[in-house]
mmCIF file of C-alpha atoms in Angstrom:
data_model
loop_
_atom_site.group_PDB
_atom_site.id
_atom_site.type_symbol
_atom_site.label_atom_id
_atom_site.label_comp_id
_atom_site.label_asym_id
_atom_site.label_seq_id
_atom_site.Cartn_x
_atom_site.Cartn_y
_atom_site.Cartn_z
ATOM 1 C CA MET A 1 7.992 34.335 -1.885
ATOM 2 C CA VAL A 2 8.957 37.631 -3.463
ATOM 3 C CA TRP A 3 9.800 40.723 -1.510
ATOM 4 C CA LYS A 4 9.884 44.270 -2.876
ATOM 5 C CA ASP A 5 10.929 47.478 -1.065
ATOM 6 C CA ASP A 6 10.770 50.715 -3.063
ATOM 7 C CA ALA A 7 12.930 52.422 -0.648
ATOM 8 C CA TRP A 8 15.740 49.903 -1.518
ATOM 9 C CA GLU A 9 14.738 49.511 -5.194
ATOM 10 C CA ALA A 10 15.560 45.923 -4.794
ATOM 11 C CA ARG A 11 13.682 42.755 -5.441
ATOM 12 C CA PHE A 12 14.311 39.358 -3.794
ATOM 13 C CA THR A 13 13.090 35.994 -4.558
ATOM 14 C CA LEU A 14 13.224 33.609 -1.704
ATOM 15 C CA ARG A 15 12.597 29.961 -2.353
ATOM 16 C CA PRO A 16 12.866 27.436 0.347
ATOM 17 C CA VAL A 17 15.279 24.910 -0.697
ATOM 18 C CA GLY A 18 16.294 21.614 0.955
ATOM 19 C CA LEU A 19 15.994 17.943 0.791
ATOM 20 C CA VAL A 20 13.118 15.863 2.273
ATOM 21 C CA LEU A 21 13.739 12.094 2.564
ATOM 22 C CA SER A 22 10.546 10.246 3.257
ATOM 23 C CA SER A 23 10.289 6.554 4.227
ATOM 24 C CA LEU A 24 13.991 6.281 4.831
ATOM 25 C CA ARG A 25 15.885 3.115 3.945
ATOM 26 C CA SER A 26 19.200 1.898 5.130
ATOM 27 C CA ASP A 27 20.818 2.378 1.696
ATOM 28 C CA GLN A 28 20.134 6.179 2.038
ATOM 29 C CA HIS A 29 22.743 6.472 4.722
ATOM 30 C CA GLY A 30 25.866 8.588 3.988
ATOM 31 C CA VAL A 31 27.122 12.151 3.834
ATOM 32 C CA TYR A 32 24.789 14.878 2.419
ATOM 33 C CA MET A 33 26.094 18.258 1.276
ATOM 34 C CA CYS A 34 24.414 21.642 1.118
ATOM 35 C CA ARG A 35 26.163 23.943 -1.341
ATOM 36 C CA VAL A 36 25.519 27.699 -1.693
ATOM 37 C CA ASP A 37 26.987 29.502 -4.789
ATOM 38 C CA PHE A 38 27.373 33.266 -4.947
ATOM 39 C CA ARG A 39 28.200 35.457 -7.877
ATOM 40 C CA GLN A 40 30.987 37.346 -6.393
ATOM 41 C CA ALA A 41 31.976 35.334 -3.242
ATOM 42 C CA GLN A 42 33.329 32.038 -2.393
ATOM 43 C CA THR A 43 31.017 29.017 -2.596
ATOM 44 C CA LEU A 44 30.017 27.585 0.845
ATOM 45 C CA ASN A 45 29.519 23.901 1.588
ATOM 46 C CA ARG A 46 28.214 22.219 4.745
ATOM 47 C CA LEU A 47 28.128 18.435 5.329
ATOM 48 C CA VAL A 48 25.960 16.360 7.397
ATOM 49 C CA ARG A 49 26.227 12.549 7.997
ATOM 50 C CA LEU A 50 22.944 10.555 8.001
ATOM 51 C CA THR A 51 22.786 7.337 9.843
ATOM 52 C CA VAL A 52 19.658 5.230 9.333
ATOM 53 C CA ILE A 53 18.974 2.727 12.201
ATOM 54 C CA VAL A 54 16.997 -0.338 11.213
ATOM 55 C CA PRO A 55 15.211 -2.189 14.162
ATOM 56 C CA PRO A 56 16.039 -5.763 14.715
ATOM 57 C CA ARG A 57 13.545 -8.397 13.592
ATOM 58 C CA ALA A 58 13.722 -9.994 16.971
ATOM 59 C CA VAL A 59 15.552 -10.257 20.301
ATOM 60 C CA VAL A 60 16.812 -13.669 21.283
ATOM 61 C CA ILE A 61 18.331 -14.771 24.613
ATOM 62 C CA ARG A 62 20.634 -17.788 24.291
ATOM 63 C CA ASP A 63 22.435 -19.891 26.862
ATOM 64 C CA SER A 64 26.237 -20.461 26.921
ATOM 65 C CA ARG A 65 25.865 -23.243 24.233
ATOM 66 C CA GLY A 66 23.996 -21.040 21.934
ATOM 67 C CA ARG A 67 20.444 -22.509 22.477
ATOM 68 C CA PRO A 68 17.612 -20.066 22.438
ATOM 69 C CA LEU A 69 15.826 -19.723 25.826
ATOM 70 C CA ASN A 70 12.020 -19.226 25.855
ATOM 71 C CA GLY A 71 10.341 -17.760 28.756
ATOM 72 C CA SER A 72 12.369 -18.916 31.836
ATOM 73 C CA VAL A 73 15.748 -20.228 32.873
ATOM 74 C CA THR A 74 16.673 -22.179 36.050
ATOM 75 C CA ALA A 75 20.045 -21.756 37.758
ATOM 76 C CA ILE A 76 21.580 -23.567 40.772
ATOM 77 C CA ASP A 77 22.634 -21.687 43.806
ATOM 78 C CA GLY A 78 26.307 -20.977 43.790
ATOM 79 C CA GLN A 79 26.894 -21.768 40.091
ATOM 80 C CA SER A 80 27.444 -19.208 37.387
ATOM 81 C CA LEU A 81 25.135 -18.452 34.531
ATOM 82 C CA SER A 82 25.949 -17.036 31.096
ATOM 83 C CA LEU A 83 23.270 -15.515 28.831
ATOM 84 C CA LEU A 84 23.765 -13.962 25.385
ATOM 85 C CA CYS A 85 21.395 -11.333 24.086
ATOM 86 C CA THR A 86 21.255 -11.201 20.237
ATOM 87 C CA ALA A 87 19.139 -8.974 17.883
ATOM 88 C CA PRO A 88 19.326 -10.337 14.433
ATOM 89 C CA GLY A 89 18.424 -8.027 11.518
ATOM 90 C CA GLY A 90 19.141 -4.767 13.088
ATOM 91 C CA GLU A 91 21.698 -2.515 11.429
ATOM 92 C CA SER A 92 23.066 0.974 11.447
ATOM 93 C CA GLY A 93 24.077 2.276 8.207
#
């Protein structure tokens, strides 16, 4: 986009700049920096941390011995029950 105003006798060229990440992958996590350089002023930097969350492949409920449970579990009145929920494959980078 070019802007011109004869009253100011100035001409500006504005170009949208940025970064577009499509189809994000977990290895694209990290810190990204935007840098703006000026001719007669100090350079400005801004940082942003990107976290990419990968959904788990499955959710598994296991008993206290680590055995996967499928569908239902039976417990006896008055006794305790321990269940462990795991989600293998999910990660946050």
